[in-house]
Amino acid sequence: MLTIAFVASALCALSAASPTAPAKRTVTIPMVRRSAPSSSGTADMADLEAQANALVLKYESGIYAYAQTTGADPPFSPSFARRAATERAYASEELTGAHSGALWQGLVTVGTPTQTFTVSFDTGFGDVVLPGTACNTCKGRLQYNPVASTSAVDRREAFKWMSPDGSMSGRVYGDSVGIAGLEVRNQTLAVASAYTPDFSTALLPADGVLGLAFPSVSRLGTPSFLQSLVDQHQIASPIFAFKLADAGAELTLGGANSALYTDKFTYVPVQTASFWNVRLDGVSLNGTLAVGGRASMLDTGTALLLAPADDAHALYGALPGARPQRTPAGDTLYMFPCAGAPTLGLVFNGKAFKVPRASFSLGGVQEREGVCVGAVAGSERVAFWVVGTTFLQTVYTEFDVGKSRIGFAALK
Ligand SMILES: *[C@@H]1O[C@H](CO)[C@@H](O)[C@H](O)[C@H]1NC(C)=O
Ligand SMILES: *[C@@H]1O[C@H](CO)[C@@H](O)[C@H](O)[C@H]1NC(C)=O
């Protein structure tokens, strides 16, 4: 199984470190926040509907890739392959290219001489995607030109990712990818000749996406950027960590930045190395438990918290004045009286982490004085929670590939 091979090779590379090996480092990538929903501003309902839909499609296609890679459905989504086959939404080698809104982005350089791009660092995505020069639906984005790069290798392979919302196609290249002074050679790149609506600038303000999920959900079935960093002895440990904040947001590769957190990490084991999949013991409103143990995915590529429909229903049932609003795609957003915003608590490994009242709202509803949209959306299309940056910006988070675990610590 690819997943185990990945973890094993990461550990192996780590233990193979010797004084003669090239210097390994920890580097920090500053990130900027883009297209942020805010509790003081107004929420664009259509945009949030599109975000929820794109998020579901991103997970469905990742699960499809997982089933292709391992020959089995992941335990957190036991009936997906059967459903996908029935609905014929995902054809056999055709996968979906959906992607949700990127809130924080950073810079990478690609090729020789270097071409610079902004990317969304997305823990819910398994590939590296850039718009190519042939893309005429990539307006406003910098476009990667392999012809201008002496290190680009045409892998002579086209890709086409199908989803219920359209297909994204392009060509596969290998090229050098640089980030904060580290360089990976021969990184597999999905170079798009078309961006689907799910990659619109409203949902993805960056030029491209750099996936940080495990290789089992890679749609191209190739090593991830992080695995390449480890294999090519570029980083000290197979670990990355995020501080997501309006100011001073940072991604650290090769370890955690101890200047950014206090106290010890609370660690949660990854259950199925695919997405960053950990057990969520419970969810509470103002300290009262509303939902019991569930599978959850930690996702830096979305602001939303997406819950199975019944869980969202139960959660908002405990919030006076909350009202559901169904989206055309069949997901549900919830509106509630802004003045009654609750504190949301997520329990991981027995410890409760709080999302403060001010962060529970994604913004006020236009022309509806005093009505806000909740950060938790519901969907009948997922059997697990997706925990986005509304939660992740309240903690310092370490993603440990070698030990297959996630650590949460208080932000300094
Ligand atoms: C580049 O990566 C691809 C896919 O992982 C591999 O098949 C190929 O052999 C690699 N080329 C070099 C020169 O390492
Ligand atoms: C949660 O607590 C806040 C602040 O005390 C309050 O305004 C809100 O109504 C409470 N909501 C629920 C569902 O208990």
Short mmCIF file of C-alpha atoms and ligand atoms in Angstrom, two decimals, residues 285-286 318-320 339-343 357, ligand 2:
data_model
loop_
_atom_site.label_atom_id
_atom_site.label_comp_id
_atom_site.label_asym_id
_atom_site.label_seq_id
_atom_site.Cartn_x
_atom_site.Cartn_y
_atom_site.Cartn_z
CA LEU A 285 -21.79 24.53 21.75
CA ASN A 286 -21.09 26.76 24.76
CA ALA A 318 -29.07 23.64 20.09
CA LEU A 319 -28.73 27.20 18.78
CA PRO A 320 -31.91 29.27 19.28
CA ALA A 339 -26.02 38.31 18.87
CA GLY A 340 -26.37 34.67 19.98
CA ALA A 341 -23.08 33.43 18.50
CA PRO A 342 -21.86 30.47 20.58
CA THR A 343 -18.38 29.24 21.42
CA ARG A 357 -17.78 33.39 19.51
C1 LIG B 2 -23.73 30.90 24.17
O1 LIG B 2 -23.19 31.90 25.00
C2 LIG B 2 -23.33 33.22 24.48
C3 LIG B 2 -22.56 34.17 25.40
O2 LIG B 2 -22.86 33.94 26.74
C4 LIG B 2 -24.80 33.56 24.39
O3 LIG B 2 -24.98 34.85 23.86
C5 LIG B 2 -25.49 32.53 23.49
O4 LIG B 2 -26.87 32.77 23.45
C6 LIG B 2 -25.23 31.12 23.99
N1 LIG B 2 -25.77 30.19 23.02
C7 LIG B 2 -26.19 28.97 23.34
C8 LIG B 2 -26.74 28.15 22.23
O5 LIG B 2 -26.14 28.53 24.48
#
